[in-house]
Every structure is written in structure tokens, then in C-alpha cells.
Short mmCIF file of C-alpha atoms in Angstrom, two decimals:
data_model
loop_
_atom_site.label_atom_id
_atom_site.label_comp_id
_atom_site.label_asym_id
_atom_site.label_seq_id
_atom_site.Cartn_x
_atom_site.Cartn_y
_atom_site.Cartn_z
CA UNK A 154 -38.04 20.47 15.48
CA UNK A 155 -36.52 21.59 12.19
CA UNK A 156 -38.16 24.93 11.36
CA UNK A 157 -36.96 26.61 8.17
CA UNK A 158 -38.19 29.12 5.62
CA UNK A 159 -37.19 27.96 2.16
CA UNK A 160 -37.47 30.09 -0.97
CA UNK A 161 -38.47 27.73 -3.74
CA UNK A 162 -36.78 27.82 -7.13
CA UNK A 163 -39.01 29.02 -9.95
CA UNK A 164 -38.22 27.12 -13.13
CA UNK A 165 -41.23 28.22 -15.14
CA UNK A 166 -42.05 31.36 -17.09
CA UNK A 167 -41.79 34.34 -14.75
CA UNK A 168 -44.60 36.12 -16.57
CA UNK A 169 -47.10 33.93 -14.71
CA UNK A 170 -46.21 35.81 -11.52
CA UNK A 171 -47.55 39.26 -12.23
CA UNK A 172 -47.37 40.35 -8.59
CA UNK A 173 -43.62 39.78 -8.29
CA UNK A 174 -43.84 37.36 -5.37
CA UNK A 175 -42.10 34.00 -5.18
CA UNK A 176 -43.36 30.85 -3.48
CA UNK A 177 -41.78 29.64 -0.26
CA UNK A 178 -42.11 26.83 2.27
CA UNK A 179 -42.08 26.86 6.05
CA UNK A 180 -41.16 23.51 7.55
CA UNK A 181 -42.36 21.90 10.77
CA UNK A 182 -40.24 18.76 10.89
CA UNK A 183 -39.92 16.35 13.78
CA UNK A 184 -36.38 15.22 14.50
CA UNK A 185 -35.55 11.56 15.02
CA UNK A 186 -34.38 10.55 18.48
CA UNK A 187 -31.32 8.33 18.85
CA UNK A 188 -32.93 6.34 21.66
CA UNK A 189 -36.14 5.67 19.71
CA UNK A 190 -35.89 5.27 15.95
CA UNK A 191 -33.05 7.31 14.48
CA UNK A 192 -33.89 6.23 10.92
CA UNK A 193 -37.63 6.82 11.02
CA UNK A 194 -39.28 8.21 7.88
CA UNK A 195 -42.64 9.88 8.35
CA UNK A 196 -45.36 10.94 5.94
CA UNK A 197 -45.27 14.64 5.03
CA UNK A 198 -48.40 16.80 5.05
CA UNK A 199 -47.84 19.70 2.65
CA UNK A 200 -50.35 22.40 3.61
CA UNK A 201 -51.94 24.95 1.26
CA UNK A 202 -53.96 27.57 3.19
CA UNK A 203 -57.15 28.99 1.73
CA UNK A 204 -58.05 32.58 0.96
CA UNK A 205 -59.70 32.59 -2.46
CA UNK A 206 -56.32 32.86 -4.24
CA UNK A 207 -56.39 36.44 -2.93
CA UNK A 208 -54.63 36.01 0.43
CA UNK A 209 -53.37 33.09 2.51
CA UNK A 210 -55.20 32.44 5.77
CA UNK A 211 -52.85 32.16 8.79
CA UNK A 212 -55.54 30.13 10.59
CA UNK A 213 -55.03 27.39 7.98
CA UNK A 214 -51.24 27.45 8.10
CA UNK A 215 -49.11 27.01 11.23
CA UNK A 216 -51.93 25.70 13.49
CA UNK A 217 -52.60 22.93 10.98
CA UNK A 218 -48.90 22.06 10.76
CA UNK A 219 -48.59 21.79 14.54
CA UNK A 220 -51.73 19.64 14.71
CA UNK A 221 -50.29 17.32 12.05
CA UNK A 222 -47.04 17.09 14.05
CA UNK A 223 -49.07 16.04 17.08
CA UNK A 224 -50.51 13.18 15.00
CA UNK A 225 -47.04 12.00 13.97
CA UNK A 226 -46.73 13.63 10.55
CA UNK A 227 -44.02 15.87 9.21
CA UNK A 228 -45.49 19.13 7.95
CA UNK A 229 -44.71 22.09 5.75
CA UNK A 230 -46.78 25.10 4.69
CA UNK A 231 -46.63 26.36 1.11
CA UNK A 232 -47.03 30.09 0.58
CA UNK A 233 -48.07 29.95 -3.06
CA UNK A 234 -48.94 32.53 -5.72
CA UNK A 235 -52.07 34.63 -5.30
CA UNK A 236 -53.67 37.31 -7.48
CA UNK A 237 -52.56 38.96 -9.64
CA UNK A 238 -51.23 35.92 -11.48
CA UNK A 239 -51.97 33.85 -14.54
CA UNK A 240 -52.93 30.19 -14.62
CA UNK A 241 -51.25 27.82 -13.80
CA UNK A 242 -48.81 29.78 -11.60
CA UNK A 243 -50.08 28.39 -8.28
CA UNK A 244 -50.12 24.82 -9.61
CA UNK A 245 -46.51 25.25 -10.72
CA UNK A 246 -45.64 26.47 -7.21
CA UNK A 247 -47.15 23.35 -5.69
CA UNK A 248 -45.36 21.11 -8.16
CA UNK A 249 -42.08 22.82 -7.23
CA UNK A 250 -42.85 22.23 -3.54
CA UNK A 251 -43.58 18.54 -4.09
CA UNK A 252 -40.36 18.12 -6.03
CA UNK A 253 -38.36 19.96 -3.38
CA UNK A 254 -39.84 17.88 -0.58
CA UNK A 255 -39.29 14.63 -2.45
CA UNK A 256 -35.65 15.43 -3.24
CA UNK A 257 -35.02 16.47 0.39
CA UNK A 258 -36.87 13.54 1.90
CA UNK A 259 -33.86 11.96 3.58
CA UNK A 260 -32.80 15.26 5.11
CA UNK A 261 -36.35 15.88 6.34
CA UNK A 262 -36.87 12.33 7.71
CA UNK A 263 -39.71 11.94 5.20
CA UNK A 264 -40.92 8.93 3.24
CA UNK A 265 -40.69 10.21 -0.35
CA UNK A 266 -43.66 8.03 -1.33
CA UNK A 267 -45.90 9.50 1.37
CA UNK A 268 -46.42 13.14 0.42
CA UNK A 269 -49.94 14.26 1.31
CA UNK A 270 -51.35 17.51 -0.09
CA UNK A 271 -53.57 19.24 2.47
CA UNK A 272 -55.66 22.14 1.23
CA UNK A 273 -58.37 24.41 2.63
CA UNK A 274 -60.97 26.12 0.42
CA UNK A 275 -58.98 27.60 -2.50
CA UNK A 276 -55.94 25.74 -1.18
CA UNK A 277 -58.02 22.59 -1.55
CA UNK A 278 -58.67 23.52 -5.15
CA UNK A 279 -54.93 23.89 -5.65
CA UNK A 280 -54.21 20.47 -4.12
CA UNK A 281 -56.98 18.83 -6.15
CA UNK A 282 -55.58 20.47 -9.29
CA UNK A 283 -52.30 18.60 -8.80
CA UNK A 284 -54.23 15.46 -7.92
CA UNK A 285 -56.05 15.65 -11.25
CA UNK A 286 -53.33 17.06 -13.46
CA UNK A 287 -49.96 15.74 -12.19
CA UNK A 288 -49.63 13.59 -15.33
CA UNK A 289 -52.09 15.28 -17.70
CA UNK A 290 -49.48 17.41 -19.48
CA UNK A 291 -50.93 20.65 -18.08
CA UNK A 292 -47.63 21.67 -16.46
CA UNK A 293 -45.21 20.21 -19.01
CA UNK A 294 -45.10 23.53 -20.88
CA UNK A 295 -43.67 25.17 -17.77
CA UNK A 296 -41.77 22.48 -15.85
CA UNK A 297 -39.35 19.80 -17.00
CA UNK A 298 -39.98 17.40 -14.12
CA UNK A 299 -41.19 13.90 -14.83
CA UNK A 300 -44.79 13.33 -13.75
CA UNK A 301 -43.64 10.88 -11.06
CA UNK A 302 -41.51 13.66 -9.53
CA UNK A 303 -44.57 15.82 -8.78
CA UNK A 304 -47.14 13.11 -8.07
CA UNK A 305 -48.99 13.54 -4.75
CA UNK A 306 -49.55 10.32 -2.81
CA UNK A 307 -52.80 11.41 -1.15
CA UNK A 308 -55.06 14.45 -0.77
CA UNK A 309 -56.57 15.91 2.40
CA UNK A 310 -59.22 18.42 1.34
CA UNK A 311 -61.06 20.67 3.76
CA UNK A 312 -64.17 22.43 2.34
CA UNK A 313 -62.38 22.71 -1.03
CA UNK A 314 -63.36 24.75 -4.04
CA UNK A 315 -63.78 22.14 -6.79
CA UNK A 316 -66.16 23.26 -9.52
CA UNK A 317 -66.17 26.21 -11.91
CA UNK A 318 -69.87 25.69 -12.60
CA UNK A 319 -71.39 29.10 -11.94
CA UNK A 320 -74.30 27.48 -10.10
CA UNK A 321 -72.08 26.27 -7.25
CA UNK A 322 -68.58 27.70 -7.63
CA UNK A 323 -66.74 30.23 -5.51
CA UNK A 324 -66.43 32.71 -8.35
CA UNK A 325 -63.67 34.76 -6.71
CA UNK A 326 -61.38 31.74 -6.45
CA UNK A 327 -61.97 30.71 -10.05
CA UNK A 328 -61.44 34.25 -11.37
CA UNK A 329 -58.28 34.75 -9.31
CA UNK A 330 -56.64 31.42 -10.18
CA UNK A 331 -57.16 31.98 -13.91
CA UNK A 332 -56.05 35.60 -14.12
CA UNK A 333 -56.01 36.55 -17.79
CA UNK A 334 -56.16 32.90 -18.92
CA UNK A 335 -59.95 32.86 -18.99
CA UNK A 336 -60.11 30.12 -21.64
CA UNK A 337 -59.03 27.49 -19.09
CA UNK A 338 -62.19 27.65 -16.99
CA UNK A 339 -63.14 24.07 -17.85
CA UNK A 340 -59.64 22.90 -16.85
CA UNK A 341 -60.14 24.20 -13.31
CA UNK A 342 -63.55 22.57 -12.92
CA UNK A 343 -61.92 19.58 -11.32
CA UNK A 344 -64.85 17.20 -11.01
CA UNK A 345 -64.46 16.77 -14.79
CA UNK A 346 -60.80 15.71 -14.60
CA UNK A 347 -60.76 12.78 -12.18
CA UNK A 348 -59.04 9.77 -13.74
CA UNK A 349 -57.82 6.36 -12.57
CA UNK A 350 -54.48 8.05 -11.74
CA UNK A 351 -55.98 10.28 -9.04
CA UNK A 352 -54.40 9.66 -5.60
CA UNK A 353 -56.58 8.57 -2.66
CA UNK A 354 -58.62 11.37 -1.10
CA UNK A 355 -59.88 12.28 2.37
CA UNK A 356 -62.23 15.26 2.39
CA UNK A 357 -64.74 16.98 4.60
CA UNK A 358 -67.26 19.76 4.26
CA UNK A 359 -70.29 21.18 6.06
CA UNK A 360 -73.91 21.18 4.93
CA UNK A 361 -74.27 24.82 6.01
CA UNK A 362 -71.30 26.19 4.04
CA UNK A 363 -72.63 29.17 2.10
CA UNK A 364 -69.34 30.40 0.63
CA UNK A 365 -68.34 27.12 -1.03
CA UNK A 366 -71.49 24.98 -1.30
CA UNK A 367 -71.28 21.29 -0.46
CA UNK A 368 -72.09 20.51 -4.10
CA UNK A 369 -68.37 21.06 -4.72
CA UNK A 370 -67.38 18.00 -2.73
CA UNK A 371 -70.54 16.01 -3.53
CA UNK A 372 -69.69 16.25 -7.22
CA UNK A 373 -66.08 15.40 -6.55
CA UNK A 374 -67.07 12.36 -4.49
CA UNK A 375 -69.26 11.14 -7.36
CA UNK A 376 -66.35 11.54 -9.80
CA UNK A 377 -63.97 9.70 -7.47
CA UNK A 378 -66.47 6.88 -7.04
CA UNK A 379 -66.95 6.57 -10.79
CA UNK A 380 -63.18 6.40 -11.35
CA UNK A 381 -62.71 3.79 -8.63
CA UNK A 382 -60.52 6.02 -6.44
CA UNK A 383 -60.22 5.26 -2.71
CA UNK A 384 -61.74 8.08 -0.72
CA UNK A 385 -63.42 8.97 2.56
CA UNK A 386 -65.89 11.85 2.70
CA UNK A 387 -67.49 13.50 5.74
CA UNK A 388 -70.34 15.99 5.34
CA UNK A 389 -70.97 17.52 8.75
CA UNK A 390 -74.45 18.87 9.48
CA UNK A 391 -73.37 22.19 11.02
CA UNK A 392 -70.59 24.70 10.51
CA UNK A 393 -69.76 27.70 8.37
CA UNK A 394 -66.99 28.01 5.82
CA UNK A 395 -63.37 28.36 6.93
CA UNK A 396 -63.48 26.34 10.14
CA UNK A 397 -59.79 25.34 10.02
CA UNK A 398 -59.35 23.18 13.16
CA UNK A 399 -62.86 24.18 14.33
CA UNK A 400 -61.45 24.84 17.81
CA UNK A 401 -60.49 27.82 19.96
CA UNK A 402 -56.98 27.56 18.47
CA UNK A 403 -58.17 28.82 15.10
CA UNK A 404 -61.52 30.49 15.82
CA UNK A 405 -60.25 34.04 16.47
CA UNK A 406 -62.89 34.10 19.28
CA UNK A 407 -65.68 33.74 16.72
CA UNK A 408 -68.18 31.18 18.08
CA UNK A 409 -69.28 30.20 14.59
CA UNK A 410 -65.75 28.90 13.91
CA UNK A 411 -65.82 26.52 16.89
CA UNK A 412 -67.94 23.48 16.07
CA UNK A 413 -66.99 20.49 18.25
CA UNK A 414 -68.61 18.00 15.89
CA UNK A 415 -66.28 19.14 13.09
CA UNK A 416 -63.15 19.34 15.26
CA UNK A 417 -62.69 15.58 14.97
CA UNK A 418 -61.59 15.78 11.33
CA UNK A 419 -57.81 15.53 11.99
CA UNK A 420 -58.27 12.35 14.01
CA UNK A 421 -60.62 10.94 11.36
CA UNK A 422 -57.99 11.66 8.74
CA UNK A 423 -55.29 10.02 10.84
CA UNK A 424 -57.42 6.89 11.27
CA UNK A 425 -58.12 6.80 7.52
CA UNK A 426 -54.43 7.17 6.73
CA UNK A 427 -53.34 4.51 9.23
CA UNK A 428 -55.98 2.10 8.07
CA UNK A 429 -55.48 2.49 4.34
CA UNK A 430 -52.17 4.06 3.33
CA UNK A 431 -49.56 4.19 6.11
#
């Protein structure tokens, strides 16, 4: 296992980071074995924990990376910008992480064309932002990378924040991601920005989620369908927000965070990936 903490370069305007923090990655990389396949390149799952852009949930960080390793993926966790910040600081962080992973793919035993963004709640919003805007020009004011350098190859979204519509949004996430840039509210209502260039999407949610209503992913699924994007969507009947793995591993001994019916999502994702994109 190659386990590193990597401070990411910040090539964009430092004024976006009003809290003085800098983004970093933690890697969970499987090493190739001489006796098996010494040249193997695996897909990389780049994980963005949730937390309303106010904190980063540890339950949606290392446990997810280890689970992805168990399914044969390379993994890394991005510790991205949180409040106070100005839009699009967090999106720039994720773009930097994609570029870093892609340019270190050989060293990491990663297929550079198989970088999967995996986000939970607000982290899902962040991943979907890159999915929608990797080539829209949104980040070109801040970063000099070519769009192909920061293009995600697939999205794995767990109960993501998607809409900024006040009827269904998680208002804290939307307020925190924008900071003082309040005029960009429509830009972060992502169901309105799905194009034919969106990468394939796997997402799941629960009917009972009260913090981030299922309308977020229902609207996103409709937009993906309209644009002709490959996607798989699971809406589980039971389960609160923030389930993570939905097992004892991530439940913090809270019964409401252990829902066996939802705990199958990693295997469902793996089957989707193997059957469509691997």
C-alpha cells in the first residue's frame, strides 16, 4: 500500500481561500505484485467527503477509500476548501487533484483515463460541479489547464446536493460553497448544467433523506436522461442522510446509520463499472 499525504499546488487566485487552508490528498494505492501483474493500471476513485462545505466527514473519507481498495480500485481522499471561501475555490481544488492524479498515473499504477470522482452530500455537489463544468469555461479564469486535463471519467454520487432551488436545496451547502459570490447561485444548481459532455454517473439516495431531499437526484437523473448520459440511479426506500457505507464501520454506533439494504451500494457501483466502463 502506498499511503501518502500530498499538499496540492494552488495555481489560482489565493483570495478564494479566505480561511488560509490549502487542499491536500491522502492516497490509498495498491502496489503491483511481481508475481501477478507488475504493470497493472487500475481505475482511481477520488473521494470528496461531505459536510456541507463546513467540515469534512471522516466517516466518508478513509473507510470509503479502504472499501474501494477491497473492490480493486486505487483510491485517494481530497481534503478540499470549506467555509470561509469564495466560489469556485473548492472546484479549483478538485481540478488540481484530478490534474495531479492524471500526471502521476504511472507512479500510482493508475489508468489516467479512468479517474472516478466519488462524492458524498456536499462532496457529491463538488464532484457533480466538475462533471458539469470541466469544459464550460467556469475555471479558465483561475486555472490554465486544458479541459481534457481536468475531465473526470465517471461520477459516483452518494446522496449528493445538486440543486440550489430553495424548495429542495441544502441551503447551508449552497451558501457555504458560494461565499461572497452570491450571484453564481444558478451556476451551482447543477441540474441546469448537464450537457452531452457529462461523464457517466452512478448515484444513490434514500427516499427518507430529510437533509438533502431525493428531489436533488431525481432532477439530476431527469437531466442526465434528457442529455443522453449513461447513468444508474438507486433510490432506496429507507435510510437517513449521511449513511456513508451504511454499516457498523461508519455508523458511529448510531442504528439509523446502519441500513443493510443500502449497504450494497459499493458492490452495485462495482458491477456497474465492470459492466459499462472498465
